[in-house]
Amino acid sequence: MSPVIEEHARARLITDGPLTRPVPVELRYDPADERRTVHIGLPDGTDWAFGRDLLERGLLTPIERGDVRVWPCGRTQLIVELHSTDGVEVFQFEIRTLIRFLARTRAQSAATPSDAGRKPQPPSRTTRPETTRPERGAQPAHG
């Protein structure tokens, strides 16, 4: 079994205001997942999962699948726009970070069958239970 690829990265959260802010994200890929799914874990515990091909194609041209839109921004940046019932989050990544991550995923899955003929997987959004924050006003449990 091949090890899961995890890479800690920084993205810039784009807001309506004049300032952006850096946020830590986790890029993750499990070579055992035959759907070729990559995950972007956000600091609030949200995990977005979608086909690796969406990021790969987004490096070159705008692409949209379900609630995720990806497009290049100049020669050095990539925009990832995530839509949910909570609203829209827009992140700006350094392309070189994603190219390095995607190269690692391709190298890890080189021995497995190709993606040819596979139907792209729809994006999904989940919350990682181990990183959820308590409700506002809730007191932490003491054990």
PDB file of N, CA and C in Angstrom, residues 11-54:
ATOM      1  N   ALA A  11      -2.301  29.339   1.497  1.00  0.00           N
ATOM      2  CA  ALA A  11      -3.105  29.957   0.448  1.00  0.00           C
ATOM      3  C   ALA A  11      -3.491  31.331   0.959  1.00  0.00           C
ATOM      4  N   ARG A  12      -3.959  32.155   0.087  1.00  0.00           N
ATOM      5  CA  ARG A  12      -4.466  33.468   0.495  1.00  0.00           C
ATOM      6  C   ARG A  12      -5.970  33.448   0.346  1.00  0.00           C
ATOM      7  N   LEU A  13      -6.666  33.772   1.428  1.00  0.00           N
ATOM      8  CA  LEU A  13      -8.117  33.872   1.387  1.00  0.00           C
ATOM      9  C   LEU A  13      -8.465  35.240   0.824  1.00  0.00           C
ATOM     10  N   ILE A  14      -9.197  35.247  -0.277  1.00  0.00           N
ATOM     11  CA  ILE A  14      -9.604  36.482  -0.942  1.00  0.00           C
ATOM     12  C   ILE A  14     -10.952  36.897  -0.351  1.00  0.00           C
ATOM     13  N   THR A  15     -11.047  38.136   0.090  1.00  0.00           N
ATOM     14  CA  THR A  15     -12.291  38.616   0.700  1.00  0.00           C
ATOM     15  C   THR A  15     -12.820  39.815  -0.075  1.00  0.00           C
ATOM     16  N   ASP A  16     -13.993  40.285   0.337  1.00  0.00           N
ATOM     17  CA  ASP A  16     -14.582  41.473  -0.282  1.00  0.00           C
ATOM     18  C   ASP A  16     -13.783  42.729   0.038  1.00  0.00           C
ATOM     19  N   GLY A  17     -13.059  42.708   1.137  1.00  0.00           N
ATOM     20  CA  GLY A  17     -12.292  43.877   1.559  1.00  0.00           C
ATOM     21  C   GLY A  17     -11.012  44.023   0.769  1.00  0.00           C
ATOM     22  N   PRO A  18     -10.259  45.061   1.081  1.00  0.00           N
ATOM     23  CA  PRO A  18      -9.032  45.324   0.336  1.00  0.00           C
ATOM     24  C   PRO A  18      -7.879  44.377   0.691  1.00  0.00           C
ATOM     25  N   LEU A  19      -7.989  43.689   1.805  1.00  0.00           N
ATOM     26  CA  LEU A  19      -6.887  42.840   2.243  1.00  0.00           C
ATOM     27  C   LEU A  19      -7.206  41.360   2.050  1.00  0.00           C
ATOM     28  N   THR A  20      -6.183  40.600   1.760  1.00  0.00           N
ATOM     29  CA  THR A  20      -6.292  39.147   1.762  1.00  0.00           C
ATOM     30  C   THR A  20      -5.527  38.673   2.985  1.00  0.00           C
ATOM     31  N   ARG A  21      -5.776  37.435   3.381  1.00  0.00           N
ATOM     32  CA  ARG A  21      -5.014  36.936   4.522  1.00  0.00           C
ATOM     33  C   ARG A  21      -4.523  35.528   4.236  1.00  0.00           C
ATOM     34  N   PRO A  22      -3.316  35.233   4.678  1.00  0.00           N
ATOM     35  CA  PRO A  22      -2.798  33.884   4.465  1.00  0.00           C
ATOM     36  C   PRO A  22      -3.497  32.900   5.403  1.00  0.00           C
ATOM     37  N   VAL A  23      -3.775  31.714   4.890  1.00  0.00           N
ATOM     38  CA  VAL A  23      -4.362  30.655   5.701  1.00  0.00           C
ATOM     39  C   VAL A  23      -3.620  29.353   5.426  1.00  0.00           C
ATOM     40  N   PRO A  24      -3.406  28.567   6.468  1.00  0.00           N
ATOM     41  CA  PRO A  24      -2.777  27.259   6.252  1.00  0.00           C
ATOM     42  C   PRO A  24      -3.813  26.283   5.703  1.00  0.00           C
ATOM     43  N   VAL A  25      -3.420  25.488   4.736  1.00  0.00           N
ATOM     44  CA  VAL A  25      -4.279  24.451   4.178  1.00  0.00           C
ATOM     45  C   VAL A  25      -3.488  23.151   4.118  1.00  0.00           C
ATOM     46  N   GLU A  26      -4.211  22.065   4.068  1.00  0.00           N
ATOM     47  CA  GLU A  26      -3.571  20.762   3.919  1.00  0.00           C
ATOM     48  C   GLU A  26      -4.013  20.158   2.593  1.00  0.00           C
ATOM     49  N   LEU A  27      -3.053  19.827   1.765  1.00  0.00           N
ATOM     50  CA  LEU A  27      -3.314  19.130   0.505  1.00  0.00           C
ATOM     51  C   LEU A  27      -3.076  17.649   0.780  1.00  0.00           C
ATOM     52  N   ARG A  28      -4.008  16.798   0.371  1.00  0.00           N
ATOM     53  CA  ARG A  28      -3.893  15.384   0.678  1.00  0.00           C
ATOM     54  C   ARG A  28      -4.346  14.547  -0.507  1.00  0.00           C
ATOM     55  N   TYR A  29      -3.663  13.417  -0.687  1.00  0.00           N
ATOM     56  CA  TYR A  29      -3.984  12.485  -1.767  1.00  0.00           C
ATOM     57  C   TYR A  29      -3.675  11.077  -1.295  1.00  0.00           C
ATOM     58  N   ASP A  30      -4.633  10.183  -1.461  1.00  0.00           N
ATOM     59  CA  ASP A  30      -4.444   8.784  -1.094  1.00  0.00           C
ATOM     60  C   ASP A  30      -4.371   7.969  -2.377  1.00  0.00           C
ATOM     61  N   PRO A  31      -3.206   7.424  -2.718  1.00  0.00           N
ATOM     62  CA  PRO A  31      -3.052   6.667  -3.964  1.00  0.00           C
ATOM     63  C   PRO A  31      -3.956   5.434  -4.025  1.00  0.00           C
ATOM     64  N   ALA A  32      -4.418   4.940  -2.880  1.00  0.00           N
ATOM     65  CA  ALA A  32      -5.303   3.775  -2.876  1.00  0.00           C
ATOM     66  C   ALA A  32      -6.717   4.138  -3.316  1.00  0.00           C
ATOM     67  N   ASP A  33      -7.036   5.422  -3.346  1.00  0.00           N
ATOM     68  CA  ASP A  33      -8.369   5.870  -3.770  1.00  0.00           C
ATOM     69  C   ASP A  33      -8.430   5.821  -5.286  1.00  0.00           C
ATOM     70  N   GLU A  34      -9.186   4.888  -5.822  1.00  0.00           N
ATOM     71  CA  GLU A  34      -9.233   4.719  -7.277  1.00  0.00           C
ATOM     72  C   GLU A  34      -9.913   5.869  -7.993  1.00  0.00           C
ATOM     73  N   ARG A  35     -10.565   6.775  -7.268  1.00  0.00           N
ATOM     74  CA  ARG A  35     -11.225   7.917  -7.910  1.00  0.00           C
ATOM     75  C   ARG A  35     -10.244   9.051  -8.190  1.00  0.00           C
ATOM     76  N   ARG A  36      -8.988   8.924  -7.770  1.00  0.00           N
ATOM     77  CA  ARG A  36      -7.968   9.956  -7.988  1.00  0.00           C
ATOM     78  C   ARG A  36      -8.406  11.288  -7.370  1.00  0.00           C
ATOM     79  N   THR A  37      -8.820  11.228  -6.117  1.00  0.00           N
ATOM     80  CA  THR A  37      -9.356  12.384  -5.418  1.00  0.00           C
ATOM     81  C   THR A  37      -8.272  13.098  -4.627  1.00  0.00           C
ATOM     82  N   VAL A  38      -8.250  14.419  -4.756  1.00  0.00           N
ATOM     83  CA  VAL A  38      -7.401  15.239  -3.897  1.00  0.00           C
ATOM     84  C   VAL A  38      -8.291  15.931  -2.879  1.00  0.00           C
ATOM     85  N   HIS A  39      -7.707  16.260  -1.744  1.00  0.00           N
ATOM     86  CA  HIS A  39      -8.439  16.928  -0.668  1.00  0.00           C
ATOM     87  C   HIS A  39      -7.730  18.227  -0.336  1.00  0.00           C
ATOM     88  N   ILE A  40      -8.525  19.254  -0.098  1.00  0.00           N
ATOM     89  CA  ILE A  40      -8.003  20.504   0.442  1.00  0.00           C
ATOM     90  C   ILE A  40      -8.664  20.681   1.801  1.00  0.00           C
ATOM     91  N   GLY A  41      -7.874  20.586   2.851  1.00  0.00           N
ATOM     92  CA  GLY A  41      -8.366  20.762   4.212  1.00  0.00           C
ATOM     93  C   GLY A  41      -8.177  22.201   4.648  1.00  0.00           C
ATOM     94  N   LEU A  42      -9.254  22.834   5.073  1.00  0.00           N
ATOM     95  CA  LEU A  42      -9.222  24.237   5.491  1.00  0.00           C
ATOM     96  C   LEU A  42      -9.097  24.343   7.009  1.00  0.00           C
ATOM     97  N   PRO A  43      -8.637  25.481   7.511  1.00  0.00           N
ATOM     98  CA  PRO A  43      -8.416  25.637   8.948  1.00  0.00           C
ATOM     99  C   PRO A  43      -9.673  25.469   9.800  1.00  0.00           C
ATOM    100  N   ASP A  44     -10.856  25.710   9.241  1.00  0.00           N
ATOM    101  CA  ASP A  44     -12.082  25.582  10.026  1.00  0.00           C
ATOM    102  C   ASP A  44     -12.563  24.143  10.141  1.00  0.00           C
ATOM    103  N   GLY A  45     -11.796  23.193   9.615  1.00  0.00           N
ATOM    104  CA  GLY A  45     -12.174  21.792   9.685  1.00  0.00           C
ATOM    105  C   GLY A  45     -12.914  21.289   8.467  1.00  0.00           C
ATOM    106  N   THR A  46     -13.147  22.145   7.492  1.00  0.00           N
ATOM    107  CA  THR A  46     -13.825  21.740   6.267  1.00  0.00           C
ATOM    108  C   THR A  46     -12.833  21.041   5.347  1.00  0.00           C
ATOM    109  N   ASP A  47     -13.284  19.972   4.720  1.00  0.00           N
ATOM    110  CA  ASP A  47     -12.461  19.215   3.780  1.00  0.00           C
ATOM    111  C   ASP A  47     -13.190  19.163   2.443  1.00  0.00           C
ATOM    112  N   TRP A  48     -12.561  19.697   1.410  1.00  0.00           N
ATOM    113  CA  TRP A  48     -13.117  19.647   0.058  1.00  0.00           C
ATOM    114  C   TRP A  48     -12.410  18.543  -0.697  1.00  0.00           C
ATOM    115  N   ALA A  49     -13.176  17.677  -1.344  1.00  0.00           N
ATOM    116  CA  ALA A  49     -12.607  16.578  -2.123  1.00  0.00           C
ATOM    117  C   ALA A  49     -13.123  16.664  -3.550  1.00  0.00           C
ATOM    118  N   PHE A  50     -12.201  16.517  -4.506  1.00  0.00           N
ATOM    119  CA  PHE A  50     -12.580  16.535  -5.918  1.00  0.00           C
ATOM    120  C   PHE A  50     -11.493  15.865  -6.726  1.00  0.00           C
ATOM    121  N   GLY A  51     -11.816  15.563  -7.969  1.00  0.00           N
ATOM    122  CA  GLY A  51     -10.884  14.857  -8.835  1.00  0.00           C
ATOM    123  C   GLY A  51      -9.589  15.623  -9.050  1.00  0.00           C
ATOM    124  N   ARG A  52      -8.498  14.890  -9.017  1.00  0.00           N
ATOM    125  CA  ARG A  52      -7.174  15.485  -9.238  1.00  0.00           C
ATOM    126  C   ARG A  52      -7.125  16.210 -10.578  1.00  0.00           C
ATOM    127  N   ASP A  53      -7.847  15.683 -11.567  1.00  0.00           N
ATOM    128  CA  ASP A  53      -7.842  16.290 -12.892  1.00  0.00           C
ATOM    129  C   ASP A  53      -8.377  17.725 -12.878  1.00  0.00           C
ATOM    130  N   LEU A  54      -9.240  18.058 -11.929  1.00  0.00           N
ATOM    131  CA  LEU A  54      -9.777  19.418 -11.844  1.00  0.00           C
ATOM    132  C   LEU A  54      -8.650  20.417 -11.554  1.00  0.00           C
TER     133      LEU A  54
END
